Tab-separated table of N, CA and C in Angstrom:
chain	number	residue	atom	x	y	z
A	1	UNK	N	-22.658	29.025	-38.117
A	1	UNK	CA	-22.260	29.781	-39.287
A	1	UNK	C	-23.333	30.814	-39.617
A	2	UNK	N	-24.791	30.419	-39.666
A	2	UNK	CA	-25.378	31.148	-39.631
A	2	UNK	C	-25.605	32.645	-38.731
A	3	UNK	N	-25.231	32.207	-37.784
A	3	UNK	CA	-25.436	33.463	-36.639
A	3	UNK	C	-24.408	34.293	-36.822
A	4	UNK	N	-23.114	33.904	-36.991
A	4	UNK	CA	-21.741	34.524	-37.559
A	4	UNK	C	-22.034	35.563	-38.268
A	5	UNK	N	-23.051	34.857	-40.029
A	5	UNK	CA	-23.093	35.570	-40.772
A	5	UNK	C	-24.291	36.515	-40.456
A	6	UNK	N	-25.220	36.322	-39.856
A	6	UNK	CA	-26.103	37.530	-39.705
A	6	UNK	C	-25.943	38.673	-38.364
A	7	UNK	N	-24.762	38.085	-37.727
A	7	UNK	CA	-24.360	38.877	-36.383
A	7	UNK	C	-22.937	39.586	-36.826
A	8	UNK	N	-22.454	39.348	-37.592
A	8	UNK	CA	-21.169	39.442	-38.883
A	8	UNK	C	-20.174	39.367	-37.384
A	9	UNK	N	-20.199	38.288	-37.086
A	9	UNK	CA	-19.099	37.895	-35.664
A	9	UNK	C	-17.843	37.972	-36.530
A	10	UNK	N	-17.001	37.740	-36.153
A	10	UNK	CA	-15.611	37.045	-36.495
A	10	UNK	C	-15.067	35.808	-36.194
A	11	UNK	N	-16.494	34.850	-35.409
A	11	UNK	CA	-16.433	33.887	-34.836
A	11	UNK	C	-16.339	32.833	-36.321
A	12	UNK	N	-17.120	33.276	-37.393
A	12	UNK	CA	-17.633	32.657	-38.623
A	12	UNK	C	-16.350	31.345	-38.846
A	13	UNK	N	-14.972	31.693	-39.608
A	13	UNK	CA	-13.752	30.727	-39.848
A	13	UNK	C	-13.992	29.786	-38.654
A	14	UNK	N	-13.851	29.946	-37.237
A	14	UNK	CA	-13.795	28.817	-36.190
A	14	UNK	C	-15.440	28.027	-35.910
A	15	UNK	N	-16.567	28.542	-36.911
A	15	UNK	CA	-17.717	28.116	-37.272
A	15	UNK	C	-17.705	26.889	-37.952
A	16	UNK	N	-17.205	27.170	-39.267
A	16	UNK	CA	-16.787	26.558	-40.487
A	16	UNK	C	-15.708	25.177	-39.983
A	17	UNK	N	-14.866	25.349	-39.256
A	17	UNK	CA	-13.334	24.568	-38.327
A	17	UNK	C	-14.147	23.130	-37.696
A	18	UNK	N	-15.594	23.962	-37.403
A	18	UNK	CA	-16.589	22.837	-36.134
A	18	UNK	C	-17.142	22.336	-37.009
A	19	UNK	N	-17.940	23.208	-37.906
A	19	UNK	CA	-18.904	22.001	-39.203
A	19	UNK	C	-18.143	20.938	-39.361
A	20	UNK	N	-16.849	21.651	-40.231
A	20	UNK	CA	-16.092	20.706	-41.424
A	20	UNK	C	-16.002	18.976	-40.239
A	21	UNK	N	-15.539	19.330	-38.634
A	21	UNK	CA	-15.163	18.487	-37.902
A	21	UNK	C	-16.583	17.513	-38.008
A	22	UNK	N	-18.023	17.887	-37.531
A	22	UNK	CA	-18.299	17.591	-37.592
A	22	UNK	C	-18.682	16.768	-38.652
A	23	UNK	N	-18.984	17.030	-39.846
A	23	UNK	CA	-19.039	16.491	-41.270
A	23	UNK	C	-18.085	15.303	-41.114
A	24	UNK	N	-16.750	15.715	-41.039
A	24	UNK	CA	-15.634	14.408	-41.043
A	24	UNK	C	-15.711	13.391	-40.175
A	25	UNK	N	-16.286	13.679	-39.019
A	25	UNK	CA	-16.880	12.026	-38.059
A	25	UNK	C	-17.814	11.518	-38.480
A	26	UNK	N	-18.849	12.514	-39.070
A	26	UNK	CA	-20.137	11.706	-39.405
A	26	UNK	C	-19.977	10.536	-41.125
A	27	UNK	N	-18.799	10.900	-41.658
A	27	UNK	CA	-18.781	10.107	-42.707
A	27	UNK	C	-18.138	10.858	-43.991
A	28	UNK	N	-18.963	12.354	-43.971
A	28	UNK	CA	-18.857	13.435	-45.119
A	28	UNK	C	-17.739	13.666	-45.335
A	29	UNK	N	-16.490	13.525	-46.075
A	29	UNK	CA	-15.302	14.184	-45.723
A	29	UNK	C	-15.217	15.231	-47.095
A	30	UNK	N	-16.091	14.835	-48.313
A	30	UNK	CA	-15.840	16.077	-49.079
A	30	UNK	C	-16.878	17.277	-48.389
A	31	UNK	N	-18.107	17.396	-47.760
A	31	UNK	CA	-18.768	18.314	-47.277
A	31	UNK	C	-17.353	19.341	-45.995
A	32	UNK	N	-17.231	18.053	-45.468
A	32	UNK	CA	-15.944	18.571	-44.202
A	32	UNK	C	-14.631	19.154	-45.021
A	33	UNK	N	-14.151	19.247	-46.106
A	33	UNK	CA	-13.297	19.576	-46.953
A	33	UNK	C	-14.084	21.046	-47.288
A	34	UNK	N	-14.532	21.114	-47.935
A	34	UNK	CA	-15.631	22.272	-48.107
A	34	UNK	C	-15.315	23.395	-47.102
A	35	UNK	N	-15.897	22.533	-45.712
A	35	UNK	CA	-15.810	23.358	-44.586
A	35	UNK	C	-14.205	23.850	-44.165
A	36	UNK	N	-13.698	23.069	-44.146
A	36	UNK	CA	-12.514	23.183	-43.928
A	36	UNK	C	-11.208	24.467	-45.056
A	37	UNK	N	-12.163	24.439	-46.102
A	37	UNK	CA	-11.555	25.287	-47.257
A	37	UNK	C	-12.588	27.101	-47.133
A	38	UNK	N	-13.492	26.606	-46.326
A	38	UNK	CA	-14.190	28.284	-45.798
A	38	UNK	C	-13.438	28.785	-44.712
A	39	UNK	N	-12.990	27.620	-43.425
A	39	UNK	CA	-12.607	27.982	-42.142
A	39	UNK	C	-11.251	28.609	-42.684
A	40	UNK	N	-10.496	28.318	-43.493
A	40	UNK	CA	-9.137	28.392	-44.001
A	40	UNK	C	-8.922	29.896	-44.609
A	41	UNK	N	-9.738	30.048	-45.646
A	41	UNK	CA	-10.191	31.091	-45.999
A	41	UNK	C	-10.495	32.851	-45.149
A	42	UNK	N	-11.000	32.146	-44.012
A	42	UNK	CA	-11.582	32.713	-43.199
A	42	UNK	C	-10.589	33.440	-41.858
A	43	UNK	N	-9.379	32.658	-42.070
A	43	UNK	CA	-8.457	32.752	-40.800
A	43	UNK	C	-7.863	33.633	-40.940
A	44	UNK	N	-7.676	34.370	-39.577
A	44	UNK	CA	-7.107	35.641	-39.259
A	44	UNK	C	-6.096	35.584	-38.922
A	45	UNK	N	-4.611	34.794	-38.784
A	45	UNK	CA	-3.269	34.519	-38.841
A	45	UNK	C	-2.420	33.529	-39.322
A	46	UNK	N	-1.506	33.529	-39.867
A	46	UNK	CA	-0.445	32.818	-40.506
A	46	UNK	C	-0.580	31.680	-39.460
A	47	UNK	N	-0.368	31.342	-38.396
A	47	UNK	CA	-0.318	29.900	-37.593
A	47	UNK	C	-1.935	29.377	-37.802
A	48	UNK	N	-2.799	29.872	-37.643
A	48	UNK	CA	-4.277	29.860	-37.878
A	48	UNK	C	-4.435	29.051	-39.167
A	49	UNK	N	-4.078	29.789	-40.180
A	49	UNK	CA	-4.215	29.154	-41.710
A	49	UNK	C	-3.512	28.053	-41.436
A	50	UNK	N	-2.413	27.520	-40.907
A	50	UNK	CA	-1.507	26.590	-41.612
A	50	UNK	C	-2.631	25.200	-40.141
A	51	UNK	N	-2.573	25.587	-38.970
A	51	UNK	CA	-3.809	25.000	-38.459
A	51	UNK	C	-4.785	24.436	-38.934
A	52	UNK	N	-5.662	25.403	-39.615
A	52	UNK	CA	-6.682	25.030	-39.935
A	52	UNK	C	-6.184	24.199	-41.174
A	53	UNK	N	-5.431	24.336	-42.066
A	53	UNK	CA	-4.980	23.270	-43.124
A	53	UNK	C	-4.175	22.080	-42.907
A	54	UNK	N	-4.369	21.665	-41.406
A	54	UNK	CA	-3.562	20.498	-40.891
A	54	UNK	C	-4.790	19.618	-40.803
A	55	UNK	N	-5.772	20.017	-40.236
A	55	UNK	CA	-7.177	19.953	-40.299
A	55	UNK	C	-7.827	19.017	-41.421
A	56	UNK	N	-7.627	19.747	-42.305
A	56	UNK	CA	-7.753	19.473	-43.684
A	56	UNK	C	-6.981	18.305	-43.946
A	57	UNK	N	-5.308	18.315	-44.080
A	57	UNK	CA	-4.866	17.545	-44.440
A	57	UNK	C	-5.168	16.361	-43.565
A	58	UNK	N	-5.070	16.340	-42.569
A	58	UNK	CA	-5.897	14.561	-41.701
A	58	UNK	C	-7.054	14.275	-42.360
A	59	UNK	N	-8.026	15.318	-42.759
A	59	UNK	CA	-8.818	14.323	-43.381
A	59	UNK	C	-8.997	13.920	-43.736
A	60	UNK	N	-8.008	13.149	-44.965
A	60	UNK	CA	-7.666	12.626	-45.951
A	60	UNK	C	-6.995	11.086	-45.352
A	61	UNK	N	-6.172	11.279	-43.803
A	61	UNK	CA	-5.867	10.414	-43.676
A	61	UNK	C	-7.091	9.708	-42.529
A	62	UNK	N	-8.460	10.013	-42.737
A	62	UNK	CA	-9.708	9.520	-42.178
A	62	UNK	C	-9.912	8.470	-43.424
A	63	UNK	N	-9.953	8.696	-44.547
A	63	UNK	CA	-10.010	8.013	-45.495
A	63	UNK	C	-9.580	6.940	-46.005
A	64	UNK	N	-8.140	7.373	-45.382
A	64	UNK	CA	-6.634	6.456	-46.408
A	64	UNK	C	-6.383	6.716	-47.251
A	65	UNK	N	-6.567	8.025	-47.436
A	65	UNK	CA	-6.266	8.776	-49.339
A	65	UNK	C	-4.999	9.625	-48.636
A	66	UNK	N	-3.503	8.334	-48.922
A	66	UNK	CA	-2.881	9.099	-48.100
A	66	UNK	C	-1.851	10.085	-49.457
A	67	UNK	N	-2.589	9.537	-50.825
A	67	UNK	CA	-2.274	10.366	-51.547
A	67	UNK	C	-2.362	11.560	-51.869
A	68	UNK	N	-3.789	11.748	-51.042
A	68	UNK	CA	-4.770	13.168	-51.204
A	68	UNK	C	-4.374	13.723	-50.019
A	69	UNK	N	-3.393	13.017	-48.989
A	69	UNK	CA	-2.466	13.595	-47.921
A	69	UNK	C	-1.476	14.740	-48.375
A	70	UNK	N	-0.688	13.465	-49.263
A	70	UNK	CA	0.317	14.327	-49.340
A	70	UNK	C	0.483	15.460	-51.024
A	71	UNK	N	-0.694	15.685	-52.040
A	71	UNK	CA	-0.989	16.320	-52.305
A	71	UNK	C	-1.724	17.225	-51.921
A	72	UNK	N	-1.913	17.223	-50.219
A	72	UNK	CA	-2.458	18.660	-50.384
A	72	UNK	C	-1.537	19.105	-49.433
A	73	UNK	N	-0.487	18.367	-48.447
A	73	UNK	CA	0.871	18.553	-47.904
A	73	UNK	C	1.195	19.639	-49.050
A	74	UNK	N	1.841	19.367	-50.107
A	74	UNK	CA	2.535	19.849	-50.841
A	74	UNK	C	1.762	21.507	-51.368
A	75	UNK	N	0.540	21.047	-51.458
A	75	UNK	CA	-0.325	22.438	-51.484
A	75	UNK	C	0.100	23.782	-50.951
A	76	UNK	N	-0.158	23.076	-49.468
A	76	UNK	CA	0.521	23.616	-47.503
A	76	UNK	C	1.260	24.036	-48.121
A	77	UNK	N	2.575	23.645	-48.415
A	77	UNK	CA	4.032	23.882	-48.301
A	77	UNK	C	3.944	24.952	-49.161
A	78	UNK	N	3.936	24.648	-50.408
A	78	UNK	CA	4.078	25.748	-51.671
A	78	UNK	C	2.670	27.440	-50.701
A	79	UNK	N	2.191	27.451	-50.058
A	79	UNK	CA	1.746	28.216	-50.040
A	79	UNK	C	2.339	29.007	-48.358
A	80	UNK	N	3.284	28.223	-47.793
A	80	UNK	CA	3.495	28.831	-46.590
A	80	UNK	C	4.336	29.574	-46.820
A	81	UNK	N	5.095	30.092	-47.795
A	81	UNK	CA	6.376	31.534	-47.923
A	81	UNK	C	5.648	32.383	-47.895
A	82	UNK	N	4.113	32.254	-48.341
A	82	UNK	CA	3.231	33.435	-48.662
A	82	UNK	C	2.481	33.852	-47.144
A	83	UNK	N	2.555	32.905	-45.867
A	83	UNK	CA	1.923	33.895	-44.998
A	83	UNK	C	2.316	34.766	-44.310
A	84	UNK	N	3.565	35.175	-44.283
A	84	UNK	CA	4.454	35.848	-43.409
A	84	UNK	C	5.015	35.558	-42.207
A	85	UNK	N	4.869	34.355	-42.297
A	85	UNK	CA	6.320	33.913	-40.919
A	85	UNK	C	7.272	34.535	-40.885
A	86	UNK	N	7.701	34.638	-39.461
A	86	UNK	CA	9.319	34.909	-39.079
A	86	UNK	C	10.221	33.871	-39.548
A	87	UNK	N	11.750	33.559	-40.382
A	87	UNK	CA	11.946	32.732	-40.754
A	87	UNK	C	12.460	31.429	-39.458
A	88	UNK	N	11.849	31.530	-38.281
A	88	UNK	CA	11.966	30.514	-37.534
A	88	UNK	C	10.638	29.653	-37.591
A	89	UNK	N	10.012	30.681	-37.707
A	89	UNK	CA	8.514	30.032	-37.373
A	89	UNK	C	8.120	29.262	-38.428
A	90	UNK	N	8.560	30.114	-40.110
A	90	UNK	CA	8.356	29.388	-41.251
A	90	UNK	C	9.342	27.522	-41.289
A	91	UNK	N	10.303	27.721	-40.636
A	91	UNK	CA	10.960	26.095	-40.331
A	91	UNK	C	10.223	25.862	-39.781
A	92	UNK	N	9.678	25.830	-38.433
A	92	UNK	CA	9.114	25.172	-37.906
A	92	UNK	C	7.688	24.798	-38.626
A	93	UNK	N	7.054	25.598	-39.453
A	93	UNK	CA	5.645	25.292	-40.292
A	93	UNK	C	5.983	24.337	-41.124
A	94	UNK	N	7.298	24.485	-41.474
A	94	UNK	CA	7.899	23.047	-42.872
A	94	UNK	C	7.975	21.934	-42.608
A	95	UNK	N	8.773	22.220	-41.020
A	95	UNK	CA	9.108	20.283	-40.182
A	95	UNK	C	7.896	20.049	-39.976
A	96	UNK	N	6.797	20.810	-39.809
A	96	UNK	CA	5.512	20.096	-39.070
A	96	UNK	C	4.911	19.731	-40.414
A	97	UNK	N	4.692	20.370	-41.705
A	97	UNK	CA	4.390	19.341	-43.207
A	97	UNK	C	5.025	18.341	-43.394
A	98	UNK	N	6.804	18.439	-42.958
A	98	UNK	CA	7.260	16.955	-43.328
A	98	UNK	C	6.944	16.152	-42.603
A	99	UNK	N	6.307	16.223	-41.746
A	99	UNK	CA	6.088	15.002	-40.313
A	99	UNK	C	4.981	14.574	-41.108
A	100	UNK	N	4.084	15.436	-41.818
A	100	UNK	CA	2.456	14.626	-42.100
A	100	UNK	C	2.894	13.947	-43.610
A	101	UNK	N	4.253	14.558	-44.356
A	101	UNK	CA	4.328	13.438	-45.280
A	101	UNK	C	4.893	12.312	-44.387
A	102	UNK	N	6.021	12.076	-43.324
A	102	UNK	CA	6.196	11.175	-43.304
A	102	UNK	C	5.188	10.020	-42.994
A	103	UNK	N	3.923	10.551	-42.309
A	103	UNK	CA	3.015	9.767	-41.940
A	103	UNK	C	2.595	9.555	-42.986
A	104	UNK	N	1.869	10.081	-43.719
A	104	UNK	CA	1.422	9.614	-45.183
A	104	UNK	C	2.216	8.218	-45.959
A	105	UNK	N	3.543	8.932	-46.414
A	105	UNK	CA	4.979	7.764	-47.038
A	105	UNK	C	4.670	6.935	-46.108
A	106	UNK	N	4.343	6.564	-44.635
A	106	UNK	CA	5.299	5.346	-43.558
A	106	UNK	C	3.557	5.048	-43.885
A	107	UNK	N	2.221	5.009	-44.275
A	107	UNK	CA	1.245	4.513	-44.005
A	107	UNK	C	0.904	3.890	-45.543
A	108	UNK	N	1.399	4.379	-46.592
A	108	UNK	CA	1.703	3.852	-47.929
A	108	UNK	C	3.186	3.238	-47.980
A	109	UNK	N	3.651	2.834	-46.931
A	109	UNK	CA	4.704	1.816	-47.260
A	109	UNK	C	5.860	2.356	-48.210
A	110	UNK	N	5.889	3.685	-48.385
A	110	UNK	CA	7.269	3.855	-49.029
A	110	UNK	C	8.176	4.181	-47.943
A	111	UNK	N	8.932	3.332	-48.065
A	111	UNK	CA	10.145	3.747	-47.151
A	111	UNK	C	11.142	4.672	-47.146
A	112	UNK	N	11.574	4.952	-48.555
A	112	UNK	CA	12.936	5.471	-48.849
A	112	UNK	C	11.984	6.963	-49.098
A	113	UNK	N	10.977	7.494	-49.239
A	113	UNK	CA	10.343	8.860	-48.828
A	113	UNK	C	9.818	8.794	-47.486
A	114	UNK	N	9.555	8.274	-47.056
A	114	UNK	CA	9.233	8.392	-45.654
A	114	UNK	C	10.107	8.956	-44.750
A	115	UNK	N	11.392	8.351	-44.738
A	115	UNK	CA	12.509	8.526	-44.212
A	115	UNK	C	12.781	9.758	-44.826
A	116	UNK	N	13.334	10.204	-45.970
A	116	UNK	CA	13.824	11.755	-46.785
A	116	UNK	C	12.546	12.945	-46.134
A	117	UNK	N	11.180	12.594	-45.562
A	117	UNK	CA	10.608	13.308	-45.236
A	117	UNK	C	10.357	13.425	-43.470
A	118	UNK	N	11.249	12.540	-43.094
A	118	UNK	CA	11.553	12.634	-41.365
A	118	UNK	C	12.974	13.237	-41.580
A	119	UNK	N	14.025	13.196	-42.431
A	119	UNK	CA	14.978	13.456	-42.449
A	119	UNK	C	14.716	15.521	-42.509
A	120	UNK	N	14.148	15.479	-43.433
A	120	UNK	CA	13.352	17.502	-43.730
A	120	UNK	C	13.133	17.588	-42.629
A	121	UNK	N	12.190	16.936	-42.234
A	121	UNK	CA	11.555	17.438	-40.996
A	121	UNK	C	12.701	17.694	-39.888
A	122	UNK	N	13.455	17.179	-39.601
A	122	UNK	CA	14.564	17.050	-38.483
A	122	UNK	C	15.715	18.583	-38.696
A	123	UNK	N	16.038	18.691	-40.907
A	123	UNK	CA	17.131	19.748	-40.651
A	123	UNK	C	15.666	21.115	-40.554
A	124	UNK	N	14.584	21.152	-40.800
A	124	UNK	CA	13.697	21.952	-40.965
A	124	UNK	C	13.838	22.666	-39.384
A	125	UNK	N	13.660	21.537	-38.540
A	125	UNK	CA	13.158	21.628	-37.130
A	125	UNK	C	14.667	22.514	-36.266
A	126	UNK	N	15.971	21.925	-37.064
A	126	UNK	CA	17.383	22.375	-36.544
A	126	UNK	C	16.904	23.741	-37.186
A	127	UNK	N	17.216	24.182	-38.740
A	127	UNK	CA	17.059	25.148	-38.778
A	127	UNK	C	16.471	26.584	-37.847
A	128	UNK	N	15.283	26.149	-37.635
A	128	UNK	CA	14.587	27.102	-37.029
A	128	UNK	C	14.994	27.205	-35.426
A	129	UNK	N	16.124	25.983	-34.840
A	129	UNK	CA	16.590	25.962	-33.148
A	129	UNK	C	17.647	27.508	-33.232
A	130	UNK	N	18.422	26.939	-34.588
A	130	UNK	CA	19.454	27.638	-34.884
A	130	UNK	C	18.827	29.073	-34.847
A	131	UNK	N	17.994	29.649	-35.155
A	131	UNK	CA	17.775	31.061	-34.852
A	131	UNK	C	16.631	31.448	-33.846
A	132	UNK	N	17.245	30.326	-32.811
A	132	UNK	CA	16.749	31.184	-31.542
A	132	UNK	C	17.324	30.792	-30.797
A	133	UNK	N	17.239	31.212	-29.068
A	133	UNK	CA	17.701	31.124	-28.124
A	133	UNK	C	17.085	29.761	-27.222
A	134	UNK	N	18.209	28.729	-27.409
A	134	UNK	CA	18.113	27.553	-27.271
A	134	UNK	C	18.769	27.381	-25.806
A	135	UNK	N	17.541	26.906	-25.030
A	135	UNK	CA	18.173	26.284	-23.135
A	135	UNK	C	18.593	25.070	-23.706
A	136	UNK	N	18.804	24.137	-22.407
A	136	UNK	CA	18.684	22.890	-22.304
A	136	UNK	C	17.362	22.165	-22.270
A	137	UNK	N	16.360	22.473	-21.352
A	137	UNK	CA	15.460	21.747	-21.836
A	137	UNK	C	14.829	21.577	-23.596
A	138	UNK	N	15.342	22.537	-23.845
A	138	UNK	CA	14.673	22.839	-25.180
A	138	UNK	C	15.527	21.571	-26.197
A	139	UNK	N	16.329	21.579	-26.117
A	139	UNK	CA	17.669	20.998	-27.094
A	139	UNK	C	17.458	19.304	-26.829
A	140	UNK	N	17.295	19.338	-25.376
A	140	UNK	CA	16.963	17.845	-24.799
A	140	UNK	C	15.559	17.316	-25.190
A	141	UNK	N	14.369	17.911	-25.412
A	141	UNK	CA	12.893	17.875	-25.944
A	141	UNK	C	13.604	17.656	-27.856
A	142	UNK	N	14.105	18.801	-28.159
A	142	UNK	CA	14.561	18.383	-29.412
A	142	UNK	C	14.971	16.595	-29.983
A	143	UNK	N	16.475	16.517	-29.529
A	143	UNK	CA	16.927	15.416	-29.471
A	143	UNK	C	16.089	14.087	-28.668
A	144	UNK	N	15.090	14.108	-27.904
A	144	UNK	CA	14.363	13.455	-28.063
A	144	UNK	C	13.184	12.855	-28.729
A	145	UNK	N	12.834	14.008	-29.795
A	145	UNK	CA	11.491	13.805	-30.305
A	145	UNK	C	12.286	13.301	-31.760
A	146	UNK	N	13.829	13.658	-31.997
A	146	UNK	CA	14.419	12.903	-33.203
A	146	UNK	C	14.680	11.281	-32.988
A	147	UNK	N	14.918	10.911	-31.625
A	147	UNK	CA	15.378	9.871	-31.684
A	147	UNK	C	14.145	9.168	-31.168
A	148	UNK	N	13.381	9.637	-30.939
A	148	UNK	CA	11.732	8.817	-30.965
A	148	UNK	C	11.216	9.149	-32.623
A	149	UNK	N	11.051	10.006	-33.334
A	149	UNK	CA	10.296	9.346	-34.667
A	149	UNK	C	11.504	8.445	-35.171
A	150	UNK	N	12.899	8.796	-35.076
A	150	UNK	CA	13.269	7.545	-36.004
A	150	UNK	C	13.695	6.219	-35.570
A	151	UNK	N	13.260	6.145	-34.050
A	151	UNK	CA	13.026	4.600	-33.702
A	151	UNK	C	11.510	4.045	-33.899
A	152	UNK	N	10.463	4.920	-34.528
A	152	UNK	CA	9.414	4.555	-35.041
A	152	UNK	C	9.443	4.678	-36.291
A	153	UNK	N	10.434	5.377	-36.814
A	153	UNK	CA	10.650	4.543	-38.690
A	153	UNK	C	11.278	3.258	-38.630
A	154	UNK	N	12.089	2.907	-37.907
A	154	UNK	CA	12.545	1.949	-38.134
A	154	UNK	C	11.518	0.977	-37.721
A	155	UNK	N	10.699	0.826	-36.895
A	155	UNK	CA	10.372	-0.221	-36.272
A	155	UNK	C	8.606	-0.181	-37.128
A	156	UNK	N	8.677	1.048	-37.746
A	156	UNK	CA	7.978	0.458	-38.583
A	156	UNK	C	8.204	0.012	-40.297
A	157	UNK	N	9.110	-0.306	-40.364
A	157	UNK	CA	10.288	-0.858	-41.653
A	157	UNK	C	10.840	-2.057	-41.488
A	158	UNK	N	10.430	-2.547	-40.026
A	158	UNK	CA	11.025	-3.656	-39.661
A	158	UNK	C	12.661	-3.608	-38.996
A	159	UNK	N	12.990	-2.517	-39.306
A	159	UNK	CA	14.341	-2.653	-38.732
A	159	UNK	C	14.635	-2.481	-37.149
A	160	UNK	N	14.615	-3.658	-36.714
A	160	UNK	CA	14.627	-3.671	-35.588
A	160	UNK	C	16.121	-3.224	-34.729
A	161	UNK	N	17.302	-3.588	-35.413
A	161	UNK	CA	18.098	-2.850	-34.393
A	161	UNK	C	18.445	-1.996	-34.682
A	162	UNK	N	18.000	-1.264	-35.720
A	162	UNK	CA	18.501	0.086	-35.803
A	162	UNK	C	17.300	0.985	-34.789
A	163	UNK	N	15.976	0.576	-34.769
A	163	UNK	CA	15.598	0.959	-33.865
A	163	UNK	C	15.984	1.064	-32.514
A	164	UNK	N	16.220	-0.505	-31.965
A	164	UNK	CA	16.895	-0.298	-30.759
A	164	UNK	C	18.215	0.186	-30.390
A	165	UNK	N	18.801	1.073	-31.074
A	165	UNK	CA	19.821	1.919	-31.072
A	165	UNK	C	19.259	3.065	-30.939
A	166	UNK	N	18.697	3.548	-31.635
A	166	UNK	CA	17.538	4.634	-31.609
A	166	UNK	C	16.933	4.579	-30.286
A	167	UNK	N	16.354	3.506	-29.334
A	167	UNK	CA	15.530	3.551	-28.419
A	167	UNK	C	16.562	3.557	-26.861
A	168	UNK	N	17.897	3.109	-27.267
A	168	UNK	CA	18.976	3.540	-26.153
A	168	UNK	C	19.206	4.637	-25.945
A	169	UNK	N	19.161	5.469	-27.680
A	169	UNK	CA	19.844	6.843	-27.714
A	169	UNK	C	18.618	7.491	-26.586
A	170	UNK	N	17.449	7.216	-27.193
A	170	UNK	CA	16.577	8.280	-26.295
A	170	UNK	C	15.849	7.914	-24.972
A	171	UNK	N	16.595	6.731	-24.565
A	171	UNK	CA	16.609	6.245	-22.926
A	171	UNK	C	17.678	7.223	-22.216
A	172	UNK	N	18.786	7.365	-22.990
A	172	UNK	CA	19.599	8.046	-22.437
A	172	UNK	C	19.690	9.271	-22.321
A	173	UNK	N	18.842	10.411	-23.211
A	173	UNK	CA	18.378	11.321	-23.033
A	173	UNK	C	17.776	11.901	-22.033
């Protein structure tokens, strides 16, 4: 960071990205928050920012503050109309927040949000197929990555055969 700032690199934000990391293994996670709120600051594109604030939001689940997850999820969200996504790319930035609430909800044991936030995530993820040019592999990667998280909601809810319905669907895929 230092050299960044006296060489005035542009390297500085992906400076800040390495501290904060570092800080967050060593124990620090408000110092690594810090860092993580300069690197953020610092970023030079709409996928970049929402990156570097994914960053952020795990670190919270280093903690188990999976409350401080999904309040700053919600942060994310309310602030992603503002970076200028294409509106495919902006779905796809939404399904990838609802995936970290669902982890959050499925690691605090709420079920009935957990699920409503794999469920977002899924029409989030359609949305954004729907305005583009969709192969087969693409559609088949799709429909598999639905019927793998929600044979891992279920099976972590206990529901076991609704999982294994879930785990045929995406054998058969």
């Amino acid at each position: 960071v230092d050299v960044s700032e006296e060489t005035g690199s542009s390297l500085k934000g992906g400076a800040h990205n390495v501290l904060a990391h570092n800080y967050l293994f060593s124990g620090d996670a408000e110092m690594a928050r810090k860092n993580y709120d300069q690197s953020i600051a610092l970023a030079r594109s709409p996928i970049s920012t929402v990156n570097r604030s994914v960053y952020k939001l795990f670190s919270y689940f280093f903690q188990n503050d999976y409350e401080g997850a999904l309040s700053f999820a919600q942060e994310l969200d309310n602030n992603l109309n503002t970076l200028g996504f294409t509106e495919a790319s902006l779905n796809q930035q939404k399904a990838r927040v609802e995936f970290m609430r669902f982890l959050a909800y499925a690691h605090n044991q709420q079920k009935e949000e957990a699920y409503s936030a794999l469920s977002a995530r899924k029409s989030y993820a359609a949305a954004a197929m729907a305005l583009m040019d969709v192969d087969e592999i693409t559609q088949r990667d799709f429909d598999l990555l639905n019927a793998r998280n929600e044979a891992w909601y279920y099976i972590l809810f206990g529901e076991y055969e609704q999982a294994e319905e879930q785990l045929t669907k995406l054998y058969s895929i």
